[in-house]
mmCIF file of C-alpha atoms in Angstrom:
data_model
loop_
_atom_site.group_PDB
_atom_site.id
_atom_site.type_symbol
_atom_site.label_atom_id
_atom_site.label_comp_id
_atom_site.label_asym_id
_atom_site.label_seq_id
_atom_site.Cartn_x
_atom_site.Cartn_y
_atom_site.Cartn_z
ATOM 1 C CA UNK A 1 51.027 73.242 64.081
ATOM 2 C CA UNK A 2 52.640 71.368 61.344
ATOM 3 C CA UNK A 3 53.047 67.878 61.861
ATOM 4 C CA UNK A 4 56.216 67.226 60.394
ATOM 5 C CA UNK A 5 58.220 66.470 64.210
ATOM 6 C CA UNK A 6 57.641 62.934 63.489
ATOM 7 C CA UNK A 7 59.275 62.574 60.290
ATOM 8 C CA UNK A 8 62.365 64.345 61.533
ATOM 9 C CA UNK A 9 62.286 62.571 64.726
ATOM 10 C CA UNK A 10 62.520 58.880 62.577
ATOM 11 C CA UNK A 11 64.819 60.603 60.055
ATOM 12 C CA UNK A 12 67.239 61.238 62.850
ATOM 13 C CA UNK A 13 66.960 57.360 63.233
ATOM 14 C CA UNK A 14 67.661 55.974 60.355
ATOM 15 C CA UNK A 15 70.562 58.403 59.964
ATOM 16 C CA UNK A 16 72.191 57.357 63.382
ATOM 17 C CA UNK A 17 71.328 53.720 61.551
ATOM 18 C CA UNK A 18 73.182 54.512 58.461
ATOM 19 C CA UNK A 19 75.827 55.523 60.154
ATOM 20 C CA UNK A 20 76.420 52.638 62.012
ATOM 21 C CA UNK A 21 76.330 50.600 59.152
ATOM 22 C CA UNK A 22 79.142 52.407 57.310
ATOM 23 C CA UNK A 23 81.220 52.212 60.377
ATOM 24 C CA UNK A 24 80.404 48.339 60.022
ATOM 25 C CA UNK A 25 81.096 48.416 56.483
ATOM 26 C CA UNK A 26 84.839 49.941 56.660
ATOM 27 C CA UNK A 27 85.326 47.205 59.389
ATOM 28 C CA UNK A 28 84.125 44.610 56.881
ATOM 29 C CA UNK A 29 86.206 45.848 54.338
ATOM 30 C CA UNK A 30 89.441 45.372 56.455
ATOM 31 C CA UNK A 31 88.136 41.885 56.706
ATOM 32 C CA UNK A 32 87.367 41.406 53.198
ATOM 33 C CA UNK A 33 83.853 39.996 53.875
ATOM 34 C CA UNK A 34 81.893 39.940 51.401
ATOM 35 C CA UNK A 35 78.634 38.032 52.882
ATOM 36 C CA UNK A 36 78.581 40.729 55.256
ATOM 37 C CA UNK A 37 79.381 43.577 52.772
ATOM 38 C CA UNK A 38 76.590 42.495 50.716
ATOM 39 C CA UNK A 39 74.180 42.073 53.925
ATOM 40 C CA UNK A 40 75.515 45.539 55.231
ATOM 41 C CA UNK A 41 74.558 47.222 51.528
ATOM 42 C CA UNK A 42 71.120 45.827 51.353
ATOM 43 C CA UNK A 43 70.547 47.101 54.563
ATOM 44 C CA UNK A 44 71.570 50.290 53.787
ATOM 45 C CA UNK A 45 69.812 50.615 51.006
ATOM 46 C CA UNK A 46 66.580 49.713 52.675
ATOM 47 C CA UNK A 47 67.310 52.577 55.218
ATOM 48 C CA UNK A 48 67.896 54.779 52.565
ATOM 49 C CA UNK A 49 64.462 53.979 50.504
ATOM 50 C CA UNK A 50 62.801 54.618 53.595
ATOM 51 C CA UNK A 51 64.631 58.054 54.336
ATOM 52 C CA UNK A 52 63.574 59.092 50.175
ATOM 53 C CA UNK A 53 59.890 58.038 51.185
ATOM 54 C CA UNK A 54 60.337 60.382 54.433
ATOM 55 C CA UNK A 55 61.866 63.141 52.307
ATOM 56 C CA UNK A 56 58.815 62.817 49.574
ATOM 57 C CA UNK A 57 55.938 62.912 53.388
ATOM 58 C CA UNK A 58 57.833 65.997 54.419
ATOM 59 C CA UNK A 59 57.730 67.586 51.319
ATOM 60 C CA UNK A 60 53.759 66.714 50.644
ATOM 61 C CA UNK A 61 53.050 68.111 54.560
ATOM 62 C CA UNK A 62 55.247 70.919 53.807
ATOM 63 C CA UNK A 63 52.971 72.161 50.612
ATOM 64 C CA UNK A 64 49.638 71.160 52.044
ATOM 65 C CA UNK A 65 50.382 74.043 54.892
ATOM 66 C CA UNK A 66 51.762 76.156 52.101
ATOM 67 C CA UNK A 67 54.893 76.178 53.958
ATOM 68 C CA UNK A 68 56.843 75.644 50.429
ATOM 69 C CA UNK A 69 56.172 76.184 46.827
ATOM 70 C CA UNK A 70 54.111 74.015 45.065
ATOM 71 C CA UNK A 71 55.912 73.658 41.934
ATOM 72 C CA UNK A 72 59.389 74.109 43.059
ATOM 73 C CA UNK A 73 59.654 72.875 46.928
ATOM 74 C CA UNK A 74 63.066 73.630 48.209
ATOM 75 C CA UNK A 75 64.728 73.063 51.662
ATOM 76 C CA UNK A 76 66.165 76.584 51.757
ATOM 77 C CA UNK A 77 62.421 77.941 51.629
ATOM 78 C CA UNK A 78 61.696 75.569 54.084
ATOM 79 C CA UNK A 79 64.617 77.194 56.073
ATOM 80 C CA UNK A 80 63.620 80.658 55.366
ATOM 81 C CA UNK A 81 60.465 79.820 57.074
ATOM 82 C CA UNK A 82 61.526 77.703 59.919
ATOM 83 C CA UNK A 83 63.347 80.927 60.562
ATOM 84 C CA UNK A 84 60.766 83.136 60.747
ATOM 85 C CA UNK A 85 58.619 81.063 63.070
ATOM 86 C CA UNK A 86 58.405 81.641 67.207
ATOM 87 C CA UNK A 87 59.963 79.464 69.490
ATOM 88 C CA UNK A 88 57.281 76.913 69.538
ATOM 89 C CA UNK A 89 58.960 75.134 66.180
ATOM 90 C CA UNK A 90 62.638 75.218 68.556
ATOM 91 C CA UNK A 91 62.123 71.334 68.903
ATOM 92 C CA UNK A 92 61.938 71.042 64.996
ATOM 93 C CA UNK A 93 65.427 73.477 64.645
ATOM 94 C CA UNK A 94 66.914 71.259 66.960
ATOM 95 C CA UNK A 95 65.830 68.118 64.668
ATOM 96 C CA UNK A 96 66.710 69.432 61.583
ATOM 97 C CA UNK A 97 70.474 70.691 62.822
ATOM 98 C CA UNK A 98 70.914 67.026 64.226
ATOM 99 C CA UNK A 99 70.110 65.541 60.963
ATOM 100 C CA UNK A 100 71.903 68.029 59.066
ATOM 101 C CA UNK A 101 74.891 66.953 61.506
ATOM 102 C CA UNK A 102 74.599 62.893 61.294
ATOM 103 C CA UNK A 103 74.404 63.112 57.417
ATOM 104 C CA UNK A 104 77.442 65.375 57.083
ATOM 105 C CA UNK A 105 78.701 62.121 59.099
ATOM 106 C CA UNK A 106 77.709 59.758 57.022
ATOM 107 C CA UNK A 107 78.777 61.310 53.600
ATOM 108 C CA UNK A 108 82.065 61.725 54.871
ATOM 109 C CA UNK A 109 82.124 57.937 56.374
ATOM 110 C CA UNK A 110 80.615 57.066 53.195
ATOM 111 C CA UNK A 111 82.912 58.703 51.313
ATOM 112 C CA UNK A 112 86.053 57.322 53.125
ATOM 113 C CA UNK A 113 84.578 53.811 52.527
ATOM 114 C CA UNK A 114 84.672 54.532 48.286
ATOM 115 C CA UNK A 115 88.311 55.068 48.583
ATOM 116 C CA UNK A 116 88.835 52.080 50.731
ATOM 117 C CA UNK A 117 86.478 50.080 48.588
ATOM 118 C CA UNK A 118 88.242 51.934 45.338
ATOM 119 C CA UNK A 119 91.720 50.784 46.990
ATOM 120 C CA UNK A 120 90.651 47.010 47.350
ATOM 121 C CA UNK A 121 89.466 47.063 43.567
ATOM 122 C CA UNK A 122 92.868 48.666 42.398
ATOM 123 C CA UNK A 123 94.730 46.125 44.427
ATOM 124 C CA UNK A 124 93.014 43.212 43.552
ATOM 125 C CA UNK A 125 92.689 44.017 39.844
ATOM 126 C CA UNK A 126 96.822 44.609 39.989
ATOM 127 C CA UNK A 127 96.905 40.763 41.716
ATOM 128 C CA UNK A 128 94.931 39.317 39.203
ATOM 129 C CA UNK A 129 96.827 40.739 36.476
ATOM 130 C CA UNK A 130 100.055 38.989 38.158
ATOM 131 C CA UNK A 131 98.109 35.988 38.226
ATOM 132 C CA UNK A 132 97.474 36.258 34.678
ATOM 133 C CA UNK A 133 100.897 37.399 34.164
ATOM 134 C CA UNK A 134 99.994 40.468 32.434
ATOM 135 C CA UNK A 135 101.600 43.934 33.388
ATOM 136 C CA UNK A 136 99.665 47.019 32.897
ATOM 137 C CA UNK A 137 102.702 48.422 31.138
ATOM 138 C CA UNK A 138 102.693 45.855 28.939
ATOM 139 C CA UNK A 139 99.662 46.748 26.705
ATOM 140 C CA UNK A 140 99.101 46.947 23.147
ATOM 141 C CA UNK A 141 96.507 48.560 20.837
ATOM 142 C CA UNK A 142 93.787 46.751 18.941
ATOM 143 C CA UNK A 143 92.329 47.221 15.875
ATOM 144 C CA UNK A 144 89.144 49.215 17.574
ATOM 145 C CA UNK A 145 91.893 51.552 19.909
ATOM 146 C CA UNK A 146 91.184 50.096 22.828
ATOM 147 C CA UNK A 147 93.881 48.876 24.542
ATOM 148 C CA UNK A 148 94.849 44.909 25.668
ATOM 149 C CA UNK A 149 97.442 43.225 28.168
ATOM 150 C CA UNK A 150 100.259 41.227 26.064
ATOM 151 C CA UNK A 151 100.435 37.488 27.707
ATOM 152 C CA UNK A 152 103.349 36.539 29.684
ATOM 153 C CA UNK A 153 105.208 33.501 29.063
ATOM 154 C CA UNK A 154 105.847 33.004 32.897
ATOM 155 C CA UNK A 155 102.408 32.795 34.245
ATOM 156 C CA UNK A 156 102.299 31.688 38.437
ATOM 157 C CA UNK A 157 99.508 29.156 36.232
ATOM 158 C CA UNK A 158 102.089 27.568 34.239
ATOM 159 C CA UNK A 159 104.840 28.109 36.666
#
């Protein structure tokens, strides 16, 4: 038997884990944070080093049994065989369609949080501007094409 139960068994944990953490990140976000929205993205990318390292065992186990091809591993010849195997390697389906499950979660969490997080950066780059007392449709070309905000006289800093 291959011994690859383990590494699906953690990756199911780490993926519960991530997910967690993006549902604490879109929280964070509504607070605006940012201590904890840095502590929440180091953490997250610690969990996700350790799920590329699990990927990377899996694949090594995977081509020592000659379950995949050496020079081109892929998870759909993984699948093919999974498939073909009795019901002994059940327990391992089950795995694998759980953590095919929690990271369909987590992309879409993840994904909701980079239009929140793209949202807060549009916002507060408009707010700034005001500060500044710049408009975006009040831009001119320079020499290089690129284009610049024209200065308000009636900036909130002279104001």
């Amino acid at each position: 038997m291959i011994p690859i139960t383990p590494i699906f068994i953690r990756s199911k944990e780490i993926l519960k884990e991530l997910s967690s953490l993006l549902d604490e990140e879109r929280l964070a976000y509504g607070k605006l944070d940012s201590e904890i929205i840095i502590n929440l993205s180091e953490q997250k990318q610690t969990l996700l080093d350790e799920m590329n390292q699990l990927n990377e065992k899996r694949i090594n186990v995977l081509i020592k049994f000659d379950v995949v091809d050496r020079k081109k591993p892929t998870e759909e010849a993984f699948k093919n065989w999974l498939n073909t195997q009795d019901s002994s390697m059940d327990n391992i389906r089950l795995l694998m369609q759980d953590c095919e499950a929690l990271l369909k979660q987590c992309k879409i969490k993840n994904n909701t949080n980079a239009r929140i997080l793209n949202t807060l950066q549009k916002r507060n780059k408009h707010l700034f501007e005001l500060l500044q007392g710049h408009s975006s449709k009040n831009k001119v070309y320079t020499a290089r094409g690129s284009t610049r905000p024209i200065s308000s006289k009636h900036t909130l800093g002279r104001a």
